[in-house]
Tab-separated table of C-alpha atoms in Angstrom:
chain	number	residue	atom	x	y	z
J	2	UNK	CA	5.052	-18.698	8.928
J	3	UNK	CA	5.995	-18.558	5.268
J	4	UNK	CA	7.940	-15.316	4.555
J	5	UNK	CA	6.068	-14.971	1.250
J	6	UNK	CA	2.698	-14.884	2.992
J	7	UNK	CA	3.955	-12.300	5.479
J	8	UNK	CA	5.293	-10.192	2.602
J	9	UNK	CA	2.006	-10.492	0.701
J	10	UNK	CA	0.024	-9.643	3.838
J	11	UNK	CA	2.060	-6.466	4.451
J	12	UNK	CA	1.827	-5.390	0.815
J	13	UNK	CA	-1.948	-5.791	0.895
J	14	UNK	CA	-2.117	-3.713	4.082
J	15	UNK	CA	-0.093	-1.002	2.331
J	16	UNK	CA	-2.126	-1.311	-0.854
J	17	UNK	CA	-5.369	-0.754	1.040
J	18	UNK	CA	-3.770	2.203	2.806
J	19	UNK	CA	-2.585	3.688	-0.499
J	20	UNK	CA	-5.918	3.135	-2.235
J	21	UNK	CA	-7.813	4.811	0.581
J	22	UNK	CA	-5.537	7.824	1.127
J	23	UNK	CA	-7.929	9.994	-0.884
J	24	UNK	CA	-11.006	8.355	0.688
J	25	UNK	CA	-12.330	7.356	-2.742
J	26	UNK	CA	-12.280	3.996	-4.487
J	27	UNK	CA	-12.425	3.808	-8.257
J	28	UNK	CA	-12.449	1.011	-10.808
J	29	UNK	CA	-8.670	1.046	-11.376
J	30	UNK	CA	-8.037	0.715	-7.648
J	31	UNK	CA	-10.430	-2.234	-7.448
J	32	UNK	CA	-8.543	-3.788	-10.362
J	33	UNK	CA	-5.250	-3.299	-8.482
J	34	UNK	CA	-6.728	-5.095	-5.472
J	35	UNK	CA	-7.959	-7.907	-7.708
J	36	UNK	CA	-4.505	-8.098	-9.293
J	37	UNK	CA	-3.072	-8.558	-5.794
J	38	UNK	CA	-5.454	-11.503	-5.299
J	39	UNK	CA	-4.529	-13.024	-8.632
J	40	UNK	CA	-0.793	-12.637	-7.951
J	41	UNK	CA	-1.050	-14.293	-4.521
J	42	UNK	CA	-3.660	-16.970	-5.144
J	43	UNK	CA	-1.027	-19.731	-5.049
J	44	UNK	CA	-0.263	-18.802	-1.428
J	45	UNK	CA	-3.894	-19.323	-0.384
J	46	UNK	CA	-3.683	-23.075	0.044
J	47	UNK	CA	-3.948	-23.399	3.809
J	48	UNK	CA	-3.781	-21.735	7.179
J	49	UNK	CA	-4.563	-18.165	8.083
J	50	UNK	CA	-3.471	-16.785	4.706
J	51	UNK	CA	-6.099	-18.915	2.967
J	52	UNK	CA	-8.763	-17.780	5.421
J	53	UNK	CA	-8.171	-14.025	5.169
J	54	UNK	CA	-7.470	-14.272	1.419
J	55	UNK	CA	-10.920	-15.737	0.773
J	56	UNK	CA	-12.591	-13.102	2.951
J	57	UNK	CA	-10.859	-10.331	0.982
J	58	UNK	CA	-11.552	-12.015	-2.364
J	59	UNK	CA	-15.252	-12.396	-1.529
J	60	UNK	CA	-15.526	-8.624	-1.112
J	61	UNK	CA	-13.648	-7.963	-4.351
J	62	UNK	CA	-15.626	-10.539	-6.335
J	63	UNK	CA	-18.788	-8.464	-5.965
J	64	UNK	CA	-17.300	-6.083	-8.557
J	65	UNK	CA	-18.105	-2.952	-6.574
J	66	UNK	CA	-16.026	-1.956	-3.581
J	67	UNK	CA	-17.167	0.887	-1.390
J	68	UNK	CA	-15.135	2.950	1.037
J	69	UNK	CA	-16.857	1.041	3.840
J	70	UNK	CA	-15.692	-2.259	2.358
J	71	UNK	CA	-12.109	-0.967	2.244
J	72	UNK	CA	-12.474	-0.355	5.977
J	73	UNK	CA	-13.957	-3.863	6.341
J	74	UNK	CA	-10.910	-5.326	4.574
J	75	UNK	CA	-8.658	-3.456	6.992
J	76	UNK	CA	-10.575	-4.998	9.898
J	77	UNK	CA	-10.098	-8.439	8.346
J	78	UNK	CA	-6.354	-7.836	8.097
J	79	UNK	CA	-6.227	-6.567	11.674
J	80	UNK	CA	-8.011	-9.723	12.838
J	81	UNK	CA	-5.302	-11.868	11.183
J	82	UNK	CA	-2.321	-9.702	12.217
J	83	UNK	CA	-1.128	-12.139	14.904
J	84	UNK	CA	-0.543	-14.770	12.205
J	85	UNK	CA	1.791	-12.550	10.185
J	86	UNK	CA	4.279	-11.191	12.702
J	87	UNK	CA	7.363	-10.307	10.693
J	88	UNK	CA	10.831	-11.531	11.566
J	89	UNK	CA	12.164	-8.134	10.495
J	90	UNK	CA	9.890	-5.132	11.096
J	91	UNK	CA	11.839	-2.875	8.702
J	92	UNK	CA	11.307	-5.334	5.836
J	93	UNK	CA	7.607	-5.552	6.693
J	94	UNK	CA	7.348	-1.756	6.683
J	95	UNK	CA	9.145	-1.480	3.330
J	96	UNK	CA	6.650	-4.011	1.939
J	97	UNK	CA	3.867	-1.871	3.387
J	98	UNK	CA	5.428	1.139	1.590
J	99	UNK	CA	5.452	-0.834	-1.658
J	100	UNK	CA	1.755	-1.477	-1.155
J	101	UNK	CA	1.155	2.230	-0.558
J	102	UNK	CA	2.920	2.995	-3.845
J	103	UNK	CA	0.792	0.473	-5.728
J	104	UNK	CA	-2.323	1.988	-4.171
J	105	UNK	CA	-1.330	5.574	-4.946
J	106	UNK	CA	-0.493	4.692	-8.547
J	107	UNK	CA	-3.646	2.626	-9.082
J	108	UNK	CA	-6.001	5.480	-9.938
J	109	UNK	CA	-3.448	7.171	-12.189
J	110	UNK	CA	-3.424	10.391	-10.179
J	111	UNK	CA	-1.440	11.607	-7.213
J	112	UNK	CA	-2.913	14.575	-5.424
J	113	UNK	CA	-1.613	16.869	-2.702
J	114	UNK	CA	-3.637	15.168	0.032
J	115	UNK	CA	-2.159	11.770	-0.851
J	116	UNK	CA	1.351	13.264	-0.879
J	117	UNK	CA	0.760	14.771	2.585
J	118	UNK	CA	-0.580	11.486	3.879
J	119	UNK	CA	2.496	9.685	2.559
J	120	UNK	CA	4.712	12.250	4.256
J	121	UNK	CA	2.824	11.630	7.506
J	122	UNK	CA	3.419	7.893	7.140
J	123	UNK	CA	7.111	8.516	6.477
J	124	UNK	CA	7.376	10.703	9.583
J	125	UNK	CA	5.648	8.025	11.664
J	126	UNK	CA	8.140	5.459	10.359
J	127	UNK	CA	11.415	7.278	10.902
J	128	UNK	CA	12.938	4.009	12.097
J	129	UNK	CA	13.305	3.286	8.362
J	130	UNK	CA	15.631	6.260	7.803
J	131	UNK	CA	18.567	3.910	7.093
J	132	UNK	CA	16.528	1.700	4.764
J	133	UNK	CA	16.407	2.206	1.056
J	134	UNK	CA	14.384	4.113	-0.336
J	135	UNK	CA	13.137	5.929	2.782
J	136	UNK	CA	15.520	8.887	2.512
J	137	UNK	CA	14.788	9.397	-1.196
J	138	UNK	CA	11.051	9.306	-0.545
J	139	UNK	CA	11.271	11.645	2.413
J	140	UNK	CA	13.544	14.159	0.641
J	141	UNK	CA	11.424	14.245	-2.518
J	142	UNK	CA	8.065	14.441	-0.707
J	143	UNK	CA	9.394	17.211	1.533
J	144	UNK	CA	10.702	19.128	-1.471
J	145	UNK	CA	7.507	18.664	-3.482
J	146	UNK	CA	5.299	19.867	-0.622
J	147	UNK	CA	7.537	22.781	0.363
J	148	UNK	CA	5.308	25.299	-1.441
J	149	UNK	CA	2.077	23.578	-0.263
J	150	UNK	CA	1.202	22.777	-3.876
J	151	UNK	CA	1.528	19.693	-6.044
J	152	UNK	CA	1.723	20.540	-9.725
J	153	UNK	CA	1.604	18.188	-12.698
J	154	UNK	CA	5.396	17.899	-12.985
J	155	UNK	CA	5.786	17.119	-9.295
J	156	UNK	CA	3.056	14.465	-9.477
J	157	UNK	CA	4.831	13.004	-12.496
J	158	UNK	CA	8.100	12.935	-10.508
J	159	UNK	CA	6.372	11.073	-7.665
J	160	UNK	CA	4.887	8.553	-10.093
J	161	UNK	CA	8.362	7.888	-11.489
J	162	UNK	CA	9.816	7.546	-7.987
J	163	UNK	CA	7.128	5.018	-7.037
J	164	UNK	CA	7.399	3.108	-10.308
J	165	UNK	CA	11.183	2.880	-10.088
J	166	UNK	CA	10.905	1.629	-6.493
J	167	UNK	CA	8.349	-1.023	-7.451
J	168	UNK	CA	10.393	-2.174	-10.448
J	169	UNK	CA	13.568	-2.792	-8.393
């Protein structure tokens, strides 16, 4: 399997996860999903990537994406999982984390629930503790949520953390 298709697959899985952390889907998040399609269209020439890509794109091309359709896209990805088994699970999980960051940034807001859900994901993926940027993410999320509140400055700090990570 082409490493680029596996990377794109894992980022889309993370993107869907990040978009749906708050259980709402808005126009900017749909645009982020469409941007993913546009950025990876050249990979959709054959094989399983082409097949799942066109299923995902068909949902996005309707222009309106509901929460149920986000769940449908996750089912599509699950159905194709066996075709995108990563050589290195840590790399796949970091790509998933990149997708989460794209999804969380897509609507322009980061709320406390999303931050808690990211912390849960980080805790479930402790095997990444030696991978960059896991420790930074974990330390900052833990610090931000220490008082059980996410203020504007803390949300801004998380946005910067995510943006810096995605721009590396």
